[in-house]
XYZ file of C-alpha atoms in Angstrom:
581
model
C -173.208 -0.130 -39.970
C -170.604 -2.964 -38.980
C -168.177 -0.356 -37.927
C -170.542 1.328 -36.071
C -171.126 -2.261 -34.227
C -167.044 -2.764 -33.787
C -166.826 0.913 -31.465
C -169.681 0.144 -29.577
C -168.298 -3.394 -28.978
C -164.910 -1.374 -27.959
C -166.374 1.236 -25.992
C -168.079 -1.176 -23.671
C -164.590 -3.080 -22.622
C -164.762 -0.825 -19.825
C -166.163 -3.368 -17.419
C -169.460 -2.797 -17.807
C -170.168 -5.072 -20.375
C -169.731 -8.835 -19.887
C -166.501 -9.907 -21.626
C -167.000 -13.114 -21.989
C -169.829 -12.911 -24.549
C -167.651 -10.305 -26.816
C -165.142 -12.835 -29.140
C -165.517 -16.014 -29.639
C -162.443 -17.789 -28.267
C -160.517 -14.874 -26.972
C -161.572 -13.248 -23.741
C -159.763 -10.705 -21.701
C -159.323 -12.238 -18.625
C -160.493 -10.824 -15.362
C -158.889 -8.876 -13.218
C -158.006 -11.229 -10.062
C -156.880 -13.846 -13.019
C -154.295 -11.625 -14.134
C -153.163 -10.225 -11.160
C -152.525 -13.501 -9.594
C -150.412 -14.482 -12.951
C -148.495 -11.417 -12.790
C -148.025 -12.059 -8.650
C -146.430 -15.208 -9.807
C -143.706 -13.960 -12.011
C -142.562 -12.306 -8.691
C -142.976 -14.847 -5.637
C -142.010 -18.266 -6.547
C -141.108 -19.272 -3.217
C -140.789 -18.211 0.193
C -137.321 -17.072 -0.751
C -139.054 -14.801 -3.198
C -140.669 -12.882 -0.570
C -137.348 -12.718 1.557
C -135.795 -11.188 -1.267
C -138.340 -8.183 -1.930
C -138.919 -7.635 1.082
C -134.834 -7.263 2.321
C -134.495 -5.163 -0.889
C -137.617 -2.569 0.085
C -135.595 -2.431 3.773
C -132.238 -1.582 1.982
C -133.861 0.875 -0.348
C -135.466 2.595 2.823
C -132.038 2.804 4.328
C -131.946 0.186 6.871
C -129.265 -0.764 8.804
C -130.065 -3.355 10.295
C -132.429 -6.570 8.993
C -133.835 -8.987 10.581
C -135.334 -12.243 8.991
C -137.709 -15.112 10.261
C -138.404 -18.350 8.709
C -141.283 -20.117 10.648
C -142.224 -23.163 8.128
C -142.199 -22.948 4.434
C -145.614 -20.742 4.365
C -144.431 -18.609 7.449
C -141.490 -15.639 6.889
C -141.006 -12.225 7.717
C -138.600 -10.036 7.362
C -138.211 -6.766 9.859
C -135.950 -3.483 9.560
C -135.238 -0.314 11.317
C -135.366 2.045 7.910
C -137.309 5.196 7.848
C -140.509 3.093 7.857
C -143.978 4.710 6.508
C -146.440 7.115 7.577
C -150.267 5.844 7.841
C -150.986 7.690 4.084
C -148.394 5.464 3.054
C -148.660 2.263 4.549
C -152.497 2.315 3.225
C -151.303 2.594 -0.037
C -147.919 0.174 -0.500
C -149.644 -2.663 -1.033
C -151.375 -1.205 -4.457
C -150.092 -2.734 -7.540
C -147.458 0.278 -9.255
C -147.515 1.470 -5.707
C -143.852 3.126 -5.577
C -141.517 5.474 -4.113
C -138.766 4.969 -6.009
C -139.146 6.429 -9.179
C -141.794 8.979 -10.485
C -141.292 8.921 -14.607
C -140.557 7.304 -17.172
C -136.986 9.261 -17.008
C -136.128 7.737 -13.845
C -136.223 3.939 -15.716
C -132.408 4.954 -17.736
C -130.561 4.979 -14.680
C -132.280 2.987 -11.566
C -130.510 3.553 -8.422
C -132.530 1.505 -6.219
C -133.545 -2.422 -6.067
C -137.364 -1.688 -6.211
C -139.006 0.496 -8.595
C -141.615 -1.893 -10.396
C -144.425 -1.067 -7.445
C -145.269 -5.310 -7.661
C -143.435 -6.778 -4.781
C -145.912 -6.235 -1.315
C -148.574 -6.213 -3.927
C -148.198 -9.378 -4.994
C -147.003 -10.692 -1.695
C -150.299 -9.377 -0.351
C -152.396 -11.605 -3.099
C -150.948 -14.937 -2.597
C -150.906 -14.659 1.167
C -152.071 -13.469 4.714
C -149.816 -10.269 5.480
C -149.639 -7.836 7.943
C -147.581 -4.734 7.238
C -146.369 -2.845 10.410
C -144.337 0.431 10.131
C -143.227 3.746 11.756
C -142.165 6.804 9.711
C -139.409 8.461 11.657
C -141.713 11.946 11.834
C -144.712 10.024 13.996
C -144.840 8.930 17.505
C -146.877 6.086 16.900
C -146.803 3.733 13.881
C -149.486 1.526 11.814
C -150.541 -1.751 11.096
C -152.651 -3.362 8.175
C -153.996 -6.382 7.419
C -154.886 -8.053 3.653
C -155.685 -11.356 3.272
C -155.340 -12.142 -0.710
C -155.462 -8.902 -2.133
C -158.389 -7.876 -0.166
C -157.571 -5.392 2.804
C -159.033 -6.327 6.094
C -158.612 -3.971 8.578
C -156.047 -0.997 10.173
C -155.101 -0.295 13.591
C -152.613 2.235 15.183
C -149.232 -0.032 16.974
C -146.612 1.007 19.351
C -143.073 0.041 17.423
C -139.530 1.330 16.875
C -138.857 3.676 13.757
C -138.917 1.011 11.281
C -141.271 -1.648 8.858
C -142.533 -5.048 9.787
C -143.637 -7.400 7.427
C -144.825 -10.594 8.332
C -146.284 -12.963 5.680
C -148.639 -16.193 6.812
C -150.011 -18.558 4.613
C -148.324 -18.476 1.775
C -150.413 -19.177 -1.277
C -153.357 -20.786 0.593
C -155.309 -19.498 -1.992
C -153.292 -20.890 -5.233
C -152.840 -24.432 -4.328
C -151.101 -25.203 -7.727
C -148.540 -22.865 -6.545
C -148.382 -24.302 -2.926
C -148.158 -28.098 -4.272
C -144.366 -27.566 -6.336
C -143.143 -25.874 -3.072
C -140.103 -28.065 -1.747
C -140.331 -29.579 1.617
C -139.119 -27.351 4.485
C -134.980 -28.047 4.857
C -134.839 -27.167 0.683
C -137.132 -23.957 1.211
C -134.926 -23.192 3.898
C -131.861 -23.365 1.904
C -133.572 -20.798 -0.687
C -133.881 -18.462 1.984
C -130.013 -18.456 3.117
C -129.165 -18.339 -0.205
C -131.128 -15.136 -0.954
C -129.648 -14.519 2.706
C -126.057 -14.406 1.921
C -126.335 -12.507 -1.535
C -127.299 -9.154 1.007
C -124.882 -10.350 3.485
C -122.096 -10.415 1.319
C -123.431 -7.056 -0.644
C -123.722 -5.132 2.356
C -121.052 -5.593 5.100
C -121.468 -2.489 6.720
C -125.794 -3.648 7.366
C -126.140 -5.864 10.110
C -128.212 -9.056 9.153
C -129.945 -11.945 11.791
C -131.169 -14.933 10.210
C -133.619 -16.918 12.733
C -135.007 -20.066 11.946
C -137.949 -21.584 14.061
C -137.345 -18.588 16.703
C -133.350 -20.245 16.711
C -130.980 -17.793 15.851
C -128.994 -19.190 12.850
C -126.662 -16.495 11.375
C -126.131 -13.633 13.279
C -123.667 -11.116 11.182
C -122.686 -7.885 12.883
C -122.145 -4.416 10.622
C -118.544 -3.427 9.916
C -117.484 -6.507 8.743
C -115.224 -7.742 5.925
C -115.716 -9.838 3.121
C -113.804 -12.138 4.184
C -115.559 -12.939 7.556
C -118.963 -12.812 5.926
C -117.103 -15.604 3.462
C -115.942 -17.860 6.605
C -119.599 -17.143 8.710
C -121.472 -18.396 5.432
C -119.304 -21.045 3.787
C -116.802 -21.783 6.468
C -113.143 -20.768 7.276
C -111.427 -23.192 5.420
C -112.774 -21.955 2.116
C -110.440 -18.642 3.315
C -107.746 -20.858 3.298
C -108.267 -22.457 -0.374
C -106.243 -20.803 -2.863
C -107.329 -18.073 -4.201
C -106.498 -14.524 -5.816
C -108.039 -11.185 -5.379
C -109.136 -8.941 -8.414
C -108.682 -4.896 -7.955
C -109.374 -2.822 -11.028
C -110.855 1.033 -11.705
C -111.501 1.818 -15.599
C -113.220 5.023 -16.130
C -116.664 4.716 -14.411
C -116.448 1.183 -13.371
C -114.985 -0.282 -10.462
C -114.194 -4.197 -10.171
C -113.049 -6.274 -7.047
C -113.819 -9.414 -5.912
C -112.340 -12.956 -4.789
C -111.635 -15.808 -7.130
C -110.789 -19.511 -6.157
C -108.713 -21.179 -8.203
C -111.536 -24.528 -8.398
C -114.861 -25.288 -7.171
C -114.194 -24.614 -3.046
C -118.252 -24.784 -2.953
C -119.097 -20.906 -2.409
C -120.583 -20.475 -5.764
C -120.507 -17.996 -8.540
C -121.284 -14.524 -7.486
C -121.938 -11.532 -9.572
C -123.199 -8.047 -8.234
C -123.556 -5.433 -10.046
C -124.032 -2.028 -7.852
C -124.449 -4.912 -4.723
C -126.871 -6.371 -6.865
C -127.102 -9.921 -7.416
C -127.365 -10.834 -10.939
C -126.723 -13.966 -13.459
C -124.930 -12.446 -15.948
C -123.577 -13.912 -19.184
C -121.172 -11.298 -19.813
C -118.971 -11.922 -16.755
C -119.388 -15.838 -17.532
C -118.102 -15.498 -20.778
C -115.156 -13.557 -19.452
C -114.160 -16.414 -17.286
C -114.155 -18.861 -19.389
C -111.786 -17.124 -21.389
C -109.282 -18.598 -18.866
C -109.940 -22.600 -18.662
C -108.498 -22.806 -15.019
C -111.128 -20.872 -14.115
C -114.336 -22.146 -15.902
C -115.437 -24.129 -13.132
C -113.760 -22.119 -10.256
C -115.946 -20.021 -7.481
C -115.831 -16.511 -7.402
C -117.432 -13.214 -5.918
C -117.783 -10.366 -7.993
C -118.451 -6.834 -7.448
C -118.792 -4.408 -10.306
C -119.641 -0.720 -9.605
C -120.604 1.615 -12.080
C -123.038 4.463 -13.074
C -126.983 2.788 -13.494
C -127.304 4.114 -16.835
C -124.420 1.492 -18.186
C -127.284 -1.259 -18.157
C -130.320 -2.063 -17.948
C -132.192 -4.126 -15.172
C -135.582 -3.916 -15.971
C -135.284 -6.676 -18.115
C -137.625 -9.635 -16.165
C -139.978 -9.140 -13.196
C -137.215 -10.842 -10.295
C -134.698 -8.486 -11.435
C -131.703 -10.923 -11.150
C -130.745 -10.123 -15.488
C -129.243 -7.296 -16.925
C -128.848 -5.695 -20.065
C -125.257 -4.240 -20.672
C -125.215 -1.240 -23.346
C -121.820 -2.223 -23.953
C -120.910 -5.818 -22.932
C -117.521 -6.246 -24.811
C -116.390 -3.685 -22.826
C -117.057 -4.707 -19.468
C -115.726 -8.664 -20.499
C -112.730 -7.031 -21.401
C -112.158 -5.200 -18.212
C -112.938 -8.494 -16.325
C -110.626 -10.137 -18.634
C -107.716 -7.321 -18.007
C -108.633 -7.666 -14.134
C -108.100 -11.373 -14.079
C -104.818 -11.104 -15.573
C -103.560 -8.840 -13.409
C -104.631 -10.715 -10.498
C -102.301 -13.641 -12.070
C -99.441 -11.761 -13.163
C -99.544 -9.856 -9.303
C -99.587 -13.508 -7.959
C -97.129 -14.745 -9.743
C -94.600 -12.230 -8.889
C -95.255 -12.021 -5.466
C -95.037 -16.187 -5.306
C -91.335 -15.229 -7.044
C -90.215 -12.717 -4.492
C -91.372 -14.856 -1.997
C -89.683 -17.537 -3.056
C -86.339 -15.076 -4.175
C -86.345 -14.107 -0.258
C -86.189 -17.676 1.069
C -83.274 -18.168 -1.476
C -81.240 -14.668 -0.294
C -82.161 -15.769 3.879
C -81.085 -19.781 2.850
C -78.338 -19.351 0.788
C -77.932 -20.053 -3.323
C -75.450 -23.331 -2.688
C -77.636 -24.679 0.250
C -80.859 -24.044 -1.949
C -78.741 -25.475 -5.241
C -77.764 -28.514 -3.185
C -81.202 -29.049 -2.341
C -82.518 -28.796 -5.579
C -80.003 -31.238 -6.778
C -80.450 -33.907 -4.112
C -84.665 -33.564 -4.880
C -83.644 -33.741 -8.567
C -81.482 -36.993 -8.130
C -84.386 -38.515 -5.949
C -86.654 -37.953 -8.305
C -84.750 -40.364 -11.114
C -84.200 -42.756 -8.507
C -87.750 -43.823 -7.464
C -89.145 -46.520 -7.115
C -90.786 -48.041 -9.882
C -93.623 -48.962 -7.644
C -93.957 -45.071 -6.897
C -94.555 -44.425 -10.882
C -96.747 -47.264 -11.007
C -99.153 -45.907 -7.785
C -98.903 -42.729 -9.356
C -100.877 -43.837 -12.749
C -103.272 -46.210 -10.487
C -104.520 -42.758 -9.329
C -105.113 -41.871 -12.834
C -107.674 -44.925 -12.987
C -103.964 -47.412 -14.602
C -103.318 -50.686 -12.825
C -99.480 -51.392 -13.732
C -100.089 -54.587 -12.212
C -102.546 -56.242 -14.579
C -100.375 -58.824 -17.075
C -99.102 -57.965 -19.902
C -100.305 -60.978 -21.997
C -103.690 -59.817 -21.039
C -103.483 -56.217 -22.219
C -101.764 -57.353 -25.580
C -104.347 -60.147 -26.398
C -107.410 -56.938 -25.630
C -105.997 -54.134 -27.083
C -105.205 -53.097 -30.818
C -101.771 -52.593 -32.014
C -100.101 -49.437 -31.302
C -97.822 -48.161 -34.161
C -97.280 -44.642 -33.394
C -98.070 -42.017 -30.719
C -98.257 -38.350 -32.286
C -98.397 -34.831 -30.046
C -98.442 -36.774 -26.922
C -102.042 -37.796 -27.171
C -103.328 -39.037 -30.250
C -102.487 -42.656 -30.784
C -101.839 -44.350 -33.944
C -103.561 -47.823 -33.691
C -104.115 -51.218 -35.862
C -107.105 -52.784 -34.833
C -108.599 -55.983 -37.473
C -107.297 -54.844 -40.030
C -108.248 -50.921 -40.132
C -105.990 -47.974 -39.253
C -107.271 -45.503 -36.357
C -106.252 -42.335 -34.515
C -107.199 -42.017 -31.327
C -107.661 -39.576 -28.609
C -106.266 -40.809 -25.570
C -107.910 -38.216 -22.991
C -111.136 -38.161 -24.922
C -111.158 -41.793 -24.958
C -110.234 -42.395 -21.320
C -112.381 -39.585 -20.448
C -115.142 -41.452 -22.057
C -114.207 -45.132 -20.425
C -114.091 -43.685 -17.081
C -117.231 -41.831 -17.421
C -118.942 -45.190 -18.679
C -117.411 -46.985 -15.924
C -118.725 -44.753 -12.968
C -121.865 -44.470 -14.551
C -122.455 -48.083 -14.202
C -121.078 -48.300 -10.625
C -123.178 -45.228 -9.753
C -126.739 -47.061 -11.489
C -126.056 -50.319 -9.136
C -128.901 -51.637 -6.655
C -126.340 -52.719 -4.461
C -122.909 -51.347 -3.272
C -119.649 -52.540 -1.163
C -119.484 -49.916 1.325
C -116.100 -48.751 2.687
C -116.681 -47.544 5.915
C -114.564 -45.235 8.396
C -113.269 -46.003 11.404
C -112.805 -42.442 12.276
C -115.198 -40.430 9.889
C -114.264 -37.733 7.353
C -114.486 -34.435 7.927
C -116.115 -31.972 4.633
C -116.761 -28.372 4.934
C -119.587 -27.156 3.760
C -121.555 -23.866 3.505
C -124.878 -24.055 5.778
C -126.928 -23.624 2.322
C -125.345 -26.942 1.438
C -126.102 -28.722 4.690
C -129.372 -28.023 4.947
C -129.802 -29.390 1.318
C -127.793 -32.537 2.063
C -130.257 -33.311 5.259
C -133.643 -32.791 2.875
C -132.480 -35.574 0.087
C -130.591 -37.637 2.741
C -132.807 -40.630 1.878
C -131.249 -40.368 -1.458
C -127.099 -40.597 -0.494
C -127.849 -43.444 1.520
C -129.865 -45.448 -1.105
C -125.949 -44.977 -2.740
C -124.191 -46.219 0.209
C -123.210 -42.812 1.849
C -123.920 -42.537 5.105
C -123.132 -38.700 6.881
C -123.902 -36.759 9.532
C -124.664 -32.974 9.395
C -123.406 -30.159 11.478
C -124.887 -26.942 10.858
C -123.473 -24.704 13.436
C -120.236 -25.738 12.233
C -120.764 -25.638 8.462
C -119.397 -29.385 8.801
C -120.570 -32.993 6.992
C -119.398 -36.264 9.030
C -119.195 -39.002 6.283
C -119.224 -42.302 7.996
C -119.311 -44.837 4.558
C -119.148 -44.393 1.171
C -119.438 -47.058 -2.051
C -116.375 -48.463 -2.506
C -115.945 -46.990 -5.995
C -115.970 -43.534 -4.495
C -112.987 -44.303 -2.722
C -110.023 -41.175 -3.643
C -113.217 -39.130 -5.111
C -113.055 -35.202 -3.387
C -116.093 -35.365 -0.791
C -116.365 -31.752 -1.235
C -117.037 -31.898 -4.806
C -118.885 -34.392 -4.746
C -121.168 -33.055 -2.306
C -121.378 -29.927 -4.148
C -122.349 -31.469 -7.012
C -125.687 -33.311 -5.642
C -126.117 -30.903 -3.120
C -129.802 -31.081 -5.042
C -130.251 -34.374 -4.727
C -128.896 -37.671 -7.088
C -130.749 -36.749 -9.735
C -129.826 -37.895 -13.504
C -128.760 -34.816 -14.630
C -126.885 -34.149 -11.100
C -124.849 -37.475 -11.976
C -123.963 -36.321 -15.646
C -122.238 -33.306 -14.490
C -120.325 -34.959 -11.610
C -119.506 -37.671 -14.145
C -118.332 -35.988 -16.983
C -116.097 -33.349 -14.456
C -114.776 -36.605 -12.269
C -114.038 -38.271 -16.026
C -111.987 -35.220 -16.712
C -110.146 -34.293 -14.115
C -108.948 -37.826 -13.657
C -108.603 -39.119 -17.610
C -105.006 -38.943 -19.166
C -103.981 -35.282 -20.444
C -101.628 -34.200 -22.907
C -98.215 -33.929 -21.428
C -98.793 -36.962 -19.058
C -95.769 -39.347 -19.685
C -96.705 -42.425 -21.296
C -95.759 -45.642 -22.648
C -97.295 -47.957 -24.661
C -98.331 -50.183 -22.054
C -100.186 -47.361 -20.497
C -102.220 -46.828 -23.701
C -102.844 -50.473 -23.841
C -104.413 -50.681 -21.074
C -106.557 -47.338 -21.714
C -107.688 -48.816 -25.185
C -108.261 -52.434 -23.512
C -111.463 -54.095 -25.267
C -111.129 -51.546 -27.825
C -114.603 -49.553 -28.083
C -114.632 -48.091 -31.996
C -117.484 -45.801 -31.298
C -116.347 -44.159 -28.037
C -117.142 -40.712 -27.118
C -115.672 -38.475 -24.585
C -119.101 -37.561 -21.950
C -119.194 -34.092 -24.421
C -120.275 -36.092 -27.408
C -116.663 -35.573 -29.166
C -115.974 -38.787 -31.096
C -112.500 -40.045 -29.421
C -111.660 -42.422 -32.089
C -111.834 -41.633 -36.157
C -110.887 -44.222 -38.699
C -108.424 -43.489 -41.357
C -109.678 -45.685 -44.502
C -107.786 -46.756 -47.743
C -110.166 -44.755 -50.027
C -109.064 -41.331 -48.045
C -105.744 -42.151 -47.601
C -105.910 -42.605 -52.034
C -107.545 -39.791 -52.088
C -104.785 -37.479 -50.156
C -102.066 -38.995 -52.492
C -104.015 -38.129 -55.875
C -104.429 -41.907 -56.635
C -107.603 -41.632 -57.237
């Protein structure tokens, strides 16, 4: 009898029994519930929608896209593909509503961006959206309307062979949604950025980028990388140094550009011109640490059925079926990038030799040498003040705050006395850590000396980053920096900065809280600045240099990592290594 109650309880889940008085606590929830949750995993932002809706134009062949940003609720993106017949068009905007793949065959080797049938659907739930479009076989082409899922009305349009998409009101009726939207200038900066992962994809697809009915980026087809790199991010970051990566394996195909540091481009990874974060090419970067925080673009081409992308609804992860494989091409590409550079930097410099002359260029190199022993002491002194050293604080000073020095091992670790107890010490990790406590404190001040510039500096910056820098800047000024921004010129006019910012790289630094001065923003431009600017092994130093490092001596310091930068060496272990005990 019971199981005769548990099917008839299962055969009514068809609707037509209310659900909610089935279970007890668990429900299934109703339809518009879930499709709104699952329309959510898709469009996050406007920049969500600018990114389906330039992939559906691509996939339809499109060679030329145009995109519209009217207001953070406001964007549309138009393209002259091969568009959609009326029996079409009335149907796109269906959930699993697809032309790209038929079976479940097709999913092993995708060949286009779309193929989930979720994109103008859920676009079409969270907003007002008309679809206009033109198959290449009609004379006349069609427009819809649906307003939250529900469709509103059809009418017949005069338009070039092509589709039109133009999406109002975004998520007027999810207001949860619509509150954790950004304000406009951040939004905005989503939308280049989605922007320039096509542009640089496709250089042979001409891409407009219009902004409040202003034309902002206007990229003709036929391109090269190159000029798509200087129209984005500027031409200087051309002229940053930099290598370029060439290698075929098999099936797969690798080029790309690497900087040699952060220039302020970004890390990009495409795989078959699709943008992707993938761990796999990370990992193969930071096999070489020059490179670990350097910008690159990346371009790996190989047969779809060497990964897997339908791994999350926004399509930006893959799944490699063989990852150690592909690191180690990366890895193999690198190096031969390096080793090519280096040898060409060699015949360069061999040809300047052979054109000079061997005993001009030998009596050069001698006269440099001999200069070099002769400088100043001043010079040596100014050199270690940019390393955060003062030679010019007293002696007595330094001797009566730091601990004894006995011994100085590998060119870093330090052998110190200091009340009584032995220590070893790491000089970098323990000037890293001083330097990052230091700025830290400057950084958390209410109040700052400004230094301000007569003439103002000049930072490039990509137009991403400039729009981001005008929405939080409230925030730099509250720090003392005070800046200008020039869009059409990709260029940031810094009229004052704190004081203790003074020799800091503007570009970096910029780059860094290009999301606002947020805490996290200022741990990761600490630690790097505490880095790149701490004492390394290999630096030449004397003991009056580590004096000064291990001034008011700090037992428990820690490099910004967490790595302890000082360990003491007791009596009881030191028994203990000699048997005595």
């Amino acid at each position: 009898m019971e199981n005769l109650e548990n099917d008839n309880m299962l055969s009514d889940l068809d609707g037509t029994q209310d659900i909610t008085k089935i279970g007890g606590k668990i429900i299934i929830l109703p339809e518009k519930v879930s499709q709104l949750i699952a329309a959510g995993e898709v469009i996050e932002r406007p920049a969500s929608c600018v990114k389906e809706l330039i992939e559906n134009s691509l996939d339809s062949g499109a060679n030329s896209i145009e995109v519209f940003f009217n207001g953070k609720y406001d964007v549309s993106v138009f393209d002259d593909g091969d568009g959609m017949t009326e029996k079409d068009i009335l149907l796109c905007f269906k959930r699993h509503a697809t032309s790209k793949i038929r079976n479940e065959k097709d999913l092993e080797a995708i060949k286009t961006f779309g193929f989930r049938g979720e994109a103008l659907h859920a676009i079409s739930l969270v907003s007002k959206t008309k679809i206009r479009s033109k198959h290449i076989s009609e004379d006349i082409g069609t427009e819809i309307y649906i307003e939250g899922g529900k469709f509103k009305g059809v009418k017949k349009v005069y338009l070039d062979t092509g589709t039109q998409v133009i999406v109002n009101d975004l998520f007027f009726n999810t207001p949860a949604r619509r509150k954790f939207l950004s304000n406009e200038r951040v939004e905005f900066s989503y939308v280049l950025d989605v922007f320039s992962r096509f542009a640089l994809a496709f250089p042979n697809v001409s891409f407009k980028l219009m902004k409040n009915d202003q034309v902002y980026l206007n990229l003709k087809s036929g391109r090269t990388l190159k000029d798509t790199i200087s129209s984005i991010f500027g031409d200087d970051k051309i002229r940053k140094d930099s290598f370029e990566l060439f290698l075929s394996v098999g099936d797969i195909d690798l080029e790309g550009i690497v900087w040699r540091e952060k220039v302020g481009v970004g890390r990009w990874t495409f795989i078959n011109k699709r943008y992707v974060k993938d761990k796999t090419v990370f990992s193969a970067f930071s096999k070489f640490p020059f490179l670990r925080n350097s910008d690159f673009i990346l371009f790996i081409n190989c047969p779809p059925e060497f990964y897997d992308v339908n791994v999350n609804p926004t399509k930006t992860e893959i799944r490699w079926k063989a990852p150690l494989k592909v690191r180690e091409i990366i890895i193999t590409a690198i190096e031969e990038a390096i080793r090519h550079k280096v040898k060409a930097f060699y015949q360069t410099n061999q040809e300047q030799v052979n054109q000079v002359g061997s005993s001009n260029v030998q009596k050069d190199f001698k006269a440099e040498l001999q200069q070099i022993k002769s400088a100043d002491k001043s010079e040596i002194d100014r050199s270690y003040e940019n390393k955060g050293i003062h030679a010019d604080v007293k002696q007595e000073k330094i001797i009566r705050t730091s601990p004894k020095i006995l011994s100085l091992i590998g060119g870093i670790f330090a052998v110190i006395e200091w009340e009584g107890e032995i220590y070893i010490v790491d000089i970098h990790a323990y000037h890293e850590g001083k330097l990052y406590a230091e700025m830290r404190e400057k950084l958390s001040a209410e109040k700052f000396e400004k230094l301000r510039f007569a003439i103002p500096f000049e930072v490039n910056l990509s137009k991403s980053i400039c729009e981001k820098l005008l929405a939080h800047r409230s925030e730099f000024e509250k720090i003392g920096i005070e800046f200008e921004v020039f869009q059409d010129e990709n260029k940031v006019l810094v009229w004052s900065i704190p004081t203790f910012l003074s020799g800091v790289d503007l570009s970096d630094f910029f780059v860094e809280f290009q999301d606002g001065v947020g805490e996290q923003a200022k741990d990761q431009f600490l630690a790097s600045y505490s880095c790149r600017n701490s004492i390394r092994k290999g630096d030449s130093l004397n003991i009056w240099d580590i004096a000064f490092i291990l001034q008011d001596f700090d037992v428990n310091q820690r490099c910004p990592h967490g790595r302890p930068a000082v360990i003491k060496l007791t009596v009881e272990e030191l028994e203990k290594k000699f048997g005595r005990c």
